[in-house]
Short mmCIF file of C-alpha atoms and ligand atoms in Angstrom, two decimals:
data_model
loop_
_atom_site.label_atom_id
_atom_site.label_comp_id
_atom_site.label_asym_id
_atom_site.label_seq_id
_atom_site.Cartn_x
_atom_site.Cartn_y
_atom_site.Cartn_z
CA MET A 1 0.11 -0.41 0.24
CA PRO A 2 2.16 3.05 -1.55
CA PHE A 3 1.99 6.33 1.50
CA GLU A 4 3.81 8.24 -1.19
CA LEU A 5 2.84 11.24 -3.49
CA SER A 6 4.31 10.54 -7.10
CA PRO A 7 7.35 12.76 -7.65
CA GLU A 8 4.87 15.36 -9.98
CA GLN A 9 2.66 15.60 -7.17
CA GLU A 10 5.50 16.40 -4.48
CA ALA A 11 7.18 18.82 -7.25
CA PHE A 12 3.86 20.55 -7.76
CA ARG A 13 3.12 20.59 -3.80
CA LYS A 14 5.79 22.60 -3.89
CA VAL A 15 5.47 25.27 -6.47
CA VAL A 16 2.23 25.75 -4.95
CA ARG A 17 3.98 26.26 -1.37
CA ASP A 18 6.32 28.47 -2.44
CA PHE A 19 3.42 30.38 -4.20
CA ALA A 20 1.64 30.75 -1.00
CA GLU A 21 4.44 31.90 0.82
CA ALA A 22 5.75 34.42 -1.47
CA GLU A 23 2.23 35.81 -2.75
CA ILE A 24 -0.25 35.11 -0.11
CA ALA A 25 0.57 34.63 3.14
CA PRO A 26 2.18 38.01 3.60
CA HIS A 27 -0.52 39.53 2.74
CA ALA A 28 -3.31 37.86 4.37
CA GLU A 29 -3.32 39.51 7.22
CA ALA A 30 -4.20 42.93 5.63
CA TRP A 31 -6.65 41.48 3.05
CA ASP A 32 -8.68 39.87 5.98
CA ARG A 33 -8.43 43.31 8.23
CA ASP A 34 -9.61 45.48 5.14
CA HIS A 35 -11.93 42.68 3.65
CA VAL A 36 -10.24 42.71 0.81
CA PHE A 37 -10.83 40.34 -2.37
CA PRO A 38 -7.43 40.29 -4.36
CA VAL A 39 -8.26 40.00 -7.59
CA GLU A 40 -4.66 40.30 -8.91
CA THR A 41 -3.81 37.39 -6.37
CA VAL A 42 -6.35 35.34 -7.85
CA ARG A 43 -5.27 35.98 -11.75
CA ALA A 44 -1.59 34.90 -10.29
CA MET A 45 -3.31 31.58 -9.14
CA GLY A 46 -4.59 31.42 -12.61
CA GLU A 47 -1.55 31.98 -14.53
CA LEU A 48 -0.10 29.44 -12.14
CA GLY A 49 -2.50 27.31 -13.83
CA LEU A 50 -4.43 26.35 -10.67
CA PHE A 51 -7.77 27.05 -11.68
CA GLY A 52 -7.25 24.63 -14.66
CA LEU A 53 -5.90 21.82 -12.70
CA PRO A 54 -8.54 18.95 -13.29
CA PHE A 55 -9.78 20.05 -16.73
CA PRO A 56 -8.37 18.82 -20.36
CA GLU A 57 -6.09 20.24 -22.52
CA GLU A 58 -8.58 21.64 -24.84
CA TYR A 59 -10.09 24.18 -22.67
CA GLY A 60 -6.86 25.41 -21.33
CA GLY A 61 -6.54 22.79 -17.99
CA SER A 62 -3.71 20.45 -17.40
CA ASN A 63 -5.63 16.70 -16.69
CA ALA A 64 -3.66 16.66 -13.50
CA ASP A 65 -5.78 14.24 -11.22
CA PHE A 66 -8.07 15.08 -8.05
CA THR A 67 -5.43 14.40 -5.69
CA THR A 68 -3.22 17.45 -7.21
CA LEU A 69 -5.81 19.70 -7.02
CA CYS A 70 -6.48 18.67 -3.06
CA LEU A 71 -2.58 19.17 -2.58
CA ALA A 72 -3.28 22.73 -4.39
CA ILE A 73 -6.06 23.83 -2.04
CA GLU A 74 -4.30 22.53 1.08
CA GLU A 75 -1.12 24.82 0.90
CA LEU A 76 -3.26 27.69 -0.45
CA GLY A 77 -5.28 27.12 2.65
CA ARG A 78 -2.23 26.95 4.83
CA GLY A 79 -1.19 30.72 4.02
CA ASP A 80 -4.95 31.95 3.67
CA GLN A 81 -8.38 29.78 3.77
CA SER A 82 -9.76 32.91 2.11
CA MET A 83 -7.37 31.94 -1.15
CA GLY A 84 -8.02 28.31 -0.29
CA ILE A 85 -11.41 28.73 -0.43
CA THR A 86 -11.47 30.77 -3.63
CA LEU A 87 -9.88 28.07 -5.75
CA GLU A 88 -11.64 25.39 -4.14
CA ALA A 89 -15.03 26.97 -5.46
CA GLY A 90 -13.85 28.48 -8.40
CA VAL A 91 -12.93 24.82 -9.30
CA GLY A 92 -15.22 22.91 -7.55
CA LEU A 93 -18.79 24.78 -7.81
CA GLY A 94 -17.80 27.11 -10.56
CA ALA A 95 -16.31 25.24 -13.63
CA SER A 96 -16.70 21.57 -12.72
CA PRO A 97 -20.91 21.62 -13.04
CA ILE A 98 -19.87 23.21 -16.47
CA PHE A 99 -17.46 20.86 -17.31
CA ASN A 100 -19.43 17.54 -15.99
CA PHE A 101 -22.89 18.53 -17.10
CA GLY A 102 -22.79 21.06 -19.99
CA THR A 103 -22.63 20.57 -23.76
CA GLU A 104 -19.53 20.82 -25.83
CA GLU A 105 -20.57 24.57 -26.22
CA GLN A 106 -21.15 25.72 -23.16
CA LYS A 107 -17.78 24.00 -22.43
CA GLN A 108 -16.19 26.32 -25.06
CA GLN A 109 -18.07 29.23 -23.65
CA TRP A 110 -17.17 29.71 -19.95
CA LEU A 111 -14.32 27.30 -19.56
CA PRO A 112 -11.49 28.67 -21.20
CA ASP A 113 -11.74 31.93 -18.95
CA LEU A 114 -12.71 30.13 -16.14
CA CYS A 115 -8.96 27.37 -16.45
CA ALA A 116 -6.80 31.04 -16.81
CA GLY A 117 -8.43 32.40 -13.58
CA ARG A 118 -9.38 35.18 -15.68
CA ALA A 119 -12.97 34.62 -14.75
CA LEU A 120 -14.62 32.95 -11.45
CA ALA A 121 -18.29 31.28 -11.66
CA GLY A 122 -20.13 30.49 -8.69
CA PHE A 123 -22.64 27.70 -7.99
CA GLY A 124 -26.21 29.06 -6.32
CA LEU A 125 -27.98 26.43 -4.46
CA THR A 126 -28.57 27.46 -0.82
CA GLU A 127 -31.28 29.87 -0.40
CA PRO A 128 -32.85 31.85 2.22
CA ASP A 129 -34.91 29.12 3.40
CA ALA A 130 -33.38 26.08 1.90
CA GLY A 131 -29.44 24.96 2.73
CA SER A 132 -29.60 21.59 3.96
CA ASP A 133 -32.88 20.87 2.78
CA ALA A 134 -31.78 21.89 -0.75
CA GLY A 135 -34.63 19.94 -2.52
CA ALA A 136 -36.52 22.92 -0.71
CA THR A 137 -35.59 25.17 -3.62
CA ARG A 138 -38.14 27.91 -4.15
CA THR A 139 -36.41 29.43 -7.12
CA LYS A 140 -38.15 28.97 -10.02
CA ALA A 141 -37.20 29.55 -14.07
CA ASP A 142 -40.44 28.97 -16.36
CA LEU A 143 -39.90 28.43 -19.97
CA VAL A 144 -41.46 31.25 -21.89
CA ASP A 145 -40.95 32.14 -25.78
CA GLY A 146 -37.48 30.36 -25.76
CA GLU A 147 -36.08 32.00 -22.89
CA TRP A 148 -35.66 30.78 -18.61
CA VAL A 149 -37.35 33.23 -16.85
CA VAL A 150 -35.97 33.19 -13.38
CA ASN A 151 -37.44 34.56 -9.99
CA GLY A 152 -36.01 33.81 -6.91
CA ALA A 153 -33.40 34.13 -4.13
CA LYS A 154 -30.03 32.73 -3.39
CA ALA A 155 -27.82 32.75 -0.10
CA PHE A 156 -24.09 32.75 0.84
CA ILE A 157 -23.01 32.28 -2.67
CA THR A 158 -18.93 32.06 -3.30
CA ASN A 159 -16.99 33.93 -5.87
CA SER A 160 -20.72 35.34 -7.20
CA GLY A 161 -19.88 39.13 -7.00
CA THR A 162 -16.34 39.86 -7.95
CA SER A 163 -15.24 41.64 -10.73
CA ILE A 164 -14.32 38.76 -12.78
CA THR A 165 -17.25 36.55 -12.25
CA SER A 166 -18.63 35.58 -15.39
CA CYS A 167 -21.53 33.75 -14.96
CA VAL A 168 -23.40 31.51 -11.66
CA THR A 169 -24.95 28.46 -12.01
CA ILE A 170 -28.04 28.05 -10.20
CA THR A 171 -30.76 25.44 -9.42
CA ALA A 172 -34.37 26.30 -10.08
CA ARG A 173 -37.83 24.90 -9.75
CA THR A 174 -38.65 24.15 -13.62
CA GLY A 175 -41.92 21.93 -12.87
CA PRO A 176 -43.57 20.20 -10.38
CA GLY A 177 -41.23 18.12 -8.69
CA GLU A 178 -38.50 19.51 -10.92
CA ILE A 179 -35.41 21.07 -10.36
CA SER A 180 -32.77 21.71 -13.01
CA SER A 181 -29.37 23.71 -13.33
CA ILE A 182 -29.39 27.27 -15.29
CA ILE A 183 -26.48 29.34 -16.27
CA VAL A 184 -26.93 32.69 -15.46
CA PRO A 185 -24.18 35.09 -16.78
CA SER A 186 -23.18 38.15 -14.77
CA GLY A 187 -24.84 41.50 -15.59
CA THR A 188 -28.36 39.80 -16.76
CA PRO A 189 -30.78 42.09 -16.39
CA GLY A 190 -32.72 41.07 -13.07
CA PHE A 191 -29.94 39.37 -11.70
CA VAL A 192 -28.81 41.65 -8.66
CA VAL A 193 -25.90 40.80 -6.42
CA GLU A 194 -26.50 41.82 -3.06
CA PRO A 195 -23.87 43.45 -0.75
CA PRO A 196 -21.23 41.53 0.84
CA TYR A 197 -21.95 39.71 3.75
CA ARG A 198 -20.31 41.15 7.29
CA LYS A 199 -18.80 37.37 7.90
CA MET A 200 -17.10 35.74 11.30
CA GLY A 201 -13.56 35.02 8.97
CA TRP A 202 -13.42 33.87 5.25
CA HIS A 203 -12.85 38.23 4.77
CA ALA A 204 -11.00 38.05 1.79
CA SER A 205 -13.30 35.56 0.28
CA ASP A 206 -16.31 36.79 -2.13
CA THR A 207 -19.58 35.51 -0.52
CA HIS A 208 -23.12 37.78 -1.85
CA GLY A 209 -26.45 37.20 -1.65
CA LEU A 210 -28.58 36.76 -5.08
CA LEU A 211 -31.75 38.10 -6.20
CA PHE A 212 -33.48 37.32 -9.56
CA ASP A 213 -36.19 39.03 -10.56
CA ASP A 214 -37.56 38.81 -13.98
CA CYS A 215 -34.19 37.43 -14.99
CA ARG A 216 -34.29 36.28 -18.25
CA VAL A 217 -31.43 33.75 -20.17
CA PRO A 218 -31.72 31.44 -23.25
CA GLU A 219 -33.40 28.19 -23.12
CA GLY A 220 -30.11 26.95 -24.17
CA ASN A 221 -28.45 28.15 -21.10
CA LEU A 222 -30.06 24.92 -19.29
CA LEU A 223 -26.76 22.96 -17.88
CA GLY A 224 -27.45 19.34 -18.81
CA GLU A 225 -30.83 17.78 -19.08
CA ARG A 226 -33.66 19.53 -17.40
CA GLY A 227 -34.67 17.58 -14.28
CA PHE A 228 -31.10 16.80 -13.52
CA GLY A 229 -30.55 19.87 -10.78
CA PHE A 230 -30.77 17.71 -7.85
CA LYS A 231 -28.64 14.54 -9.30
CA GLN A 232 -26.11 17.31 -10.75
CA PHE A 233 -26.12 18.95 -7.13
CA LEU A 234 -25.44 16.15 -5.04
CA ALA A 235 -22.26 14.63 -7.62
CA THR A 236 -21.09 18.29 -7.18
CA LEU A 237 -20.99 18.02 -3.44
CA ASP A 238 -19.67 14.55 -3.11
CA ASP A 239 -16.40 15.97 -4.95
CA GLY A 240 -16.48 19.25 -3.06
CA ARG A 241 -16.68 17.29 0.28
CA ILE A 242 -12.99 15.77 -0.34
CA ALA A 243 -11.61 19.19 -1.57
CA ILE A 244 -12.76 21.12 1.46
CA ALA A 245 -11.38 18.70 3.69
CA ALA A 246 -7.99 19.35 1.96
CA LEU A 247 -8.77 23.31 2.80
CA ALA A 248 -9.29 21.97 6.52
CA VAL A 249 -5.81 20.02 6.44
CA GLY A 250 -3.98 22.76 5.13
CA LEU A 251 -5.56 24.97 8.46
CA ALA A 252 -4.81 22.32 10.68
CA GLN A 253 -1.39 22.14 9.47
CA ALA A 254 -0.80 26.04 9.60
CA CYS A 255 -1.84 25.59 13.30
CA LEU A 256 0.78 23.00 13.97
CA GLU A 257 3.51 24.89 12.53
CA GLU A 258 2.43 27.87 14.47
CA SER A 259 2.24 25.90 17.62
CA VAL A 260 5.58 24.22 17.49
CA ARG A 261 7.32 27.70 16.27
CA TYR A 262 5.70 29.72 19.29
CA ALA A 263 6.24 27.02 21.91
CA LYS A 264 9.92 26.72 21.20
CA GLU A 265 10.34 30.91 21.47
CA ARG A 266 8.08 32.07 24.17
CA GLN A 267 9.23 32.09 27.81
CA ALA A 268 7.32 31.51 30.85
CA PHE A 269 8.64 31.06 34.17
CA GLY A 270 12.24 30.79 32.78
CA ALA A 271 11.76 28.31 29.98
CA PRO A 272 10.37 27.59 26.89
CA ILE A 273 6.51 27.15 27.06
CA GLY A 274 7.53 24.02 24.91
CA ARG A 275 9.20 22.53 28.15
CA TYR A 276 5.76 22.39 29.69
CA GLN A 277 3.91 19.16 29.24
CA ALA A 278 0.54 20.86 28.81
CA VAL A 279 1.82 22.66 25.92
CA ALA A 280 3.95 20.23 24.45
CA PHE A 281 1.57 17.57 24.37
CA LYS A 282 -1.14 19.87 22.92
CA CYS A 283 1.70 20.10 20.06
CA ALA A 284 1.66 16.33 20.05
CA ASP A 285 -2.08 15.88 19.80
CA LEU A 286 -1.94 18.57 16.98
CA ALA A 287 0.45 16.31 14.83
CA VAL A 288 -1.64 13.08 15.21
CA LEU A 289 -4.79 14.94 13.87
CA VAL A 290 -3.29 16.31 11.13
CA GLU A 291 -1.46 13.14 10.19
CA ASN A 292 -5.13 11.48 10.47
CA ALA A 293 -6.79 14.60 8.57
CA ARG A 294 -4.43 14.16 5.63
CA LEU A 295 -4.71 10.29 5.78
CA ILE A 296 -8.26 10.26 5.20
CA THR A 297 -8.21 13.18 3.03
CA TYR A 298 -6.14 12.08 0.38
CA LYS A 299 -7.37 8.26 0.06
CA ALA A 300 -10.82 10.19 -0.34
CA ALA A 301 -9.02 11.69 -3.24
CA TRP A 302 -7.57 8.55 -4.31
CA LEU A 303 -10.62 6.89 -4.32
CA LYS A 304 -11.75 9.39 -6.45
CA ASP A 305 -8.85 9.09 -8.95
CA THR A 306 -8.93 5.41 -9.39
CA GLY A 307 -12.64 5.33 -10.00
CA LYS A 308 -13.60 3.57 -6.94
CA PRO A 309 -16.93 4.44 -5.04
CA PHE A 310 -16.20 7.32 -2.64
CA LYS A 311 -19.24 8.54 -1.31
CA GLN A 312 -18.83 7.67 2.26
CA GLU A 313 -15.32 8.61 2.33
CA ALA A 314 -15.79 11.82 1.32
CA ALA A 315 -17.87 12.38 4.01
CA MET A 316 -16.10 10.97 6.73
CA ALA A 317 -13.19 12.99 4.92
CA LYS A 318 -15.00 16.17 5.55
CA LEU A 319 -16.46 15.53 8.46
CA TYR A 320 -13.11 14.42 10.35
CA ALA A 321 -10.74 16.95 8.85
CA THR A 322 -13.05 20.33 9.40
CA GLU A 323 -13.67 19.25 13.26
CA ALA A 324 -10.20 18.66 13.58
CA ALA A 325 -9.22 21.87 11.74
CA VAL A 326 -11.64 23.48 14.17
CA THR A 327 -9.84 21.72 17.07
CA ALA A 328 -6.63 22.55 15.87
CA THR A 329 -7.04 26.03 15.75
CA ARG A 330 -8.80 26.48 19.51
CA GLU A 331 -5.77 24.62 20.33
CA ALA A 332 -3.38 26.74 18.75
CA THR A 333 -5.24 30.11 19.67
CA GLN A 334 -4.45 28.36 23.42
CA ILE A 335 -1.12 27.85 22.97
CA PHE A 336 -0.44 31.41 22.07
CA GLY A 337 -1.95 32.81 25.05
CA GLY A 338 -3.33 36.73 24.82
CA TYR A 339 -1.14 37.18 21.53
CA GLY A 340 -3.64 34.52 20.05
CA PHE A 341 -6.62 36.60 20.58
CA MET A 342 -5.02 39.51 18.91
CA ASP A 343 -5.79 39.89 15.16
CA GLU A 344 -2.46 40.31 13.94
CA THR A 345 -1.37 36.86 14.93
CA PRO A 346 -2.30 34.57 12.34
CA VAL A 347 -3.72 32.00 14.70
CA SER A 348 -6.69 34.45 15.73
CA ARG A 349 -7.65 34.49 12.03
CA PHE A 350 -7.25 30.69 11.50
CA TYR A 351 -9.61 30.60 14.65
CA ARG A 352 -12.51 33.08 12.89
CA ASP A 353 -11.72 31.06 9.39
CA ALA A 354 -12.25 27.36 10.75
CA LYS A 355 -15.86 27.75 11.80
CA ILE A 356 -17.30 27.57 8.45
CA LEU A 357 -15.21 24.49 7.51
CA GLU A 358 -18.16 22.43 9.43
CA ILE A 359 -21.02 24.51 7.74
CA GLY A 360 -19.88 24.95 4.00
CA GLU A 361 -20.73 22.20 1.30
CA GLY A 362 -22.70 20.19 3.77
CA THR A 363 -22.69 20.67 7.80
CA SER A 364 -21.05 17.86 10.17
CA GLU A 365 -24.74 16.95 10.86
CA ILE A 366 -25.40 15.88 7.07
CA GLN A 367 -21.73 14.44 6.90
CA ARG A 368 -23.03 11.97 9.72
CA LEU A 369 -26.37 11.48 8.08
CA VAL A 370 -24.55 10.33 4.65
CA ILE A 371 -22.22 8.44 6.82
CA SER A 372 -25.41 6.50 8.86
CA ARG A 373 -26.93 6.10 5.30
CA GLU A 374 -24.04 4.47 3.58
CA LEU A 375 -24.11 2.23 6.84
CA GLY A 376 -27.41 0.96 6.05
CA LEU A 377 -29.04 3.07 8.62
CA PRO A 378 -33.00 4.37 8.41
CA VAL A 379 -31.40 7.29 9.69
CA GLN A 380 -33.92 10.37 8.89
C1 LIG B 1 -19.26 31.71 3.54
C2 LIG B 1 -20.36 30.68 3.00
C3 LIG B 1 -19.93 30.40 1.53
C4 LIG B 1 -21.00 29.94 0.95
N1 LIG B 1 -20.78 29.23 -0.34
C5 LIG B 1 -21.76 28.85 -0.63
C6 LIG B 1 -22.05 28.45 -2.47
O1 LIG B 1 -20.94 28.95 -3.04
N2 LIG B 1 -22.86 28.25 -3.20
C7 LIG B 1 -23.97 27.39 -2.24
O2 LIG B 1 -25.02 26.91 -2.71
N3 LIG B 1 -24.35 27.36 -1.09
C8 LIG B 1 -22.97 27.87 0.16
N4 LIG B 1 -22.94 28.18 1.09
C9 LIG B 1 -24.22 27.65 2.13
C10 LIG B 1 -23.87 26.60 2.95
O3 LIG B 1 -23.49 25.34 2.04
C11 LIG B 1 -25.00 26.14 3.58
O4 LIG B 1 -24.96 27.50 4.79
C12 LIG B 1 -24.96 24.63 4.62
O5 LIG B 1 -25.24 23.97 3.65
C13 LIG B 1 -25.93 24.90 5.40
O6 LIG B 1 -27.28 25.06 5.45
P1 LIG B 1 -27.86 26.52 6.34
O7 LIG B 1 -27.03 27.48 6.26
O8 LIG B 1 -29.30 26.67 5.25
O9 LIG B 1 -28.28 25.50 7.11
P2 LIG B 1 -29.62 24.67 7.88
O10 LIG B 1 -29.78 24.00 6.77
O11 LIG B 1 -30.65 25.66 8.18
O12 LIG B 1 -29.45 24.09 9.32
C14 LIG B 1 -29.17 24.32 10.29
C15 LIG B 1 -28.43 23.24 11.25
O13 LIG B 1 -29.74 22.39 11.42
C16 LIG B 1 -29.12 21.22 11.07
N5 LIG B 1 -29.65 20.12 10.09
C17 LIG B 1 -30.76 20.28 9.21
N6 LIG B 1 -30.80 19.73 8.58
C18 LIG B 1 -30.83 18.47 9.59
C19 LIG B 1 -31.51 16.84 9.48
N7 LIG B 1 -31.67 16.38 8.33
N8 LIG B 1 -30.18 15.95 9.89
C20 LIG B 1 -29.36 16.87 11.55
N9 LIG B 1 -29.14 18.34 11.32
C21 LIG B 1 -29.90 19.18 10.42
C22 LIG B 1 -27.78 21.68 10.56
O14 LIG B 1 -26.43 20.68 10.49
C23 LIG B 1 -27.29 23.01 10.90
O15 LIG B 1 -26.90 22.79 11.93
C24 LIG B 1 -22.14 29.01 1.83
C25 LIG B 1 -21.92 29.55 3.00
C26 LIG B 1 -21.05 30.22 4.07
C27 LIG B 1 -21.50 30.50 5.08
#
């Protein structure tokens, strides 16, 4: 059983790590403080090829495997969770549904710019009154004279309102008991991007509510088959769970590194605090958390890459790695003492950024539900 990444994967990890250390980590505190979405950095991520990783070369991608995408998300997330989620959502929620379910014409229209990082796309599933219960979608789209007329609202949509957002794919009711996905280009009349939310964390990530008021798009903007929207987003979320787990691994890794460094430096009672078992053992426990979170995440990515079933493992990876990341940020903040509560200390930002990992792309409770069902339990 091999536990090693391939030389290509290791080399690529180093490229992304070097990029994140040079271009992202030094600015992360200021972006967080000023709530800046750094478009030029996102473009630079595009030039590095990050947004095109899992897509074929004909659309500007590099045909990399899913594990390589996870490595990139992990490394960005180690420097800044906001940039990690920008990549994760840009690829997993923005470009992937178009690649997986779109017509050739739709792929040709949208993917080259998305793969190059010249554009971003969002995926609008969640609504003000339908999140975990996404089948309760109320947004509707009626086919009138060859156009979809969309009315409704979406909530918390990542990458939906940046200056380079080209489109958002939304789910909508297209008939009784029928949910379909429809691509809505940015700037379409009747498509309103609400002001950014005031969030606990992810301050450099772009998140908006969206309104659709008699918003008309061509009939050809239907993504895949009519009535398949529910199936499409379930498949999209299975992949997303592994990618969010990778983002969590990056955060837990950063907590471990910061904690060990500080435990060696910070003096108390005439010795570095790492001399005291209460602190040293927290670091040891963090190392175990990171190792487990990474293994369960890479295993799920490997299952996907090798064409094996991975639904349960994806849910397990998301559940375990995100809860590990939340624990890691809490323990790292404790190790930093009062400085851990100050915003200029990275672990303070990590602490605020962590919580959403247990919520976005399926809450911990929903992961437990998926795992229970895979175990054959009749759980509701
Ligand atoms: C910053 C941010 C970015 C996001 N980006 C996107 C995006 O790009 N696209 C998108 O579509 N969505 C996005 N989301 C939405 C996110 O996926 C949802 O918030 C999440 O799925 C939970 O839905 P909800 O907020 O409606 O919570 P609810 O579904 O209302 O859940 C509330 C609580 O009830 C629990 N619960 C609900 N049902 C059950 C059940 N059957 N059994 C047990 N417990 C249950 C939940 O686990 C949770 O604890 C984003 C959210 C945030 C905060």
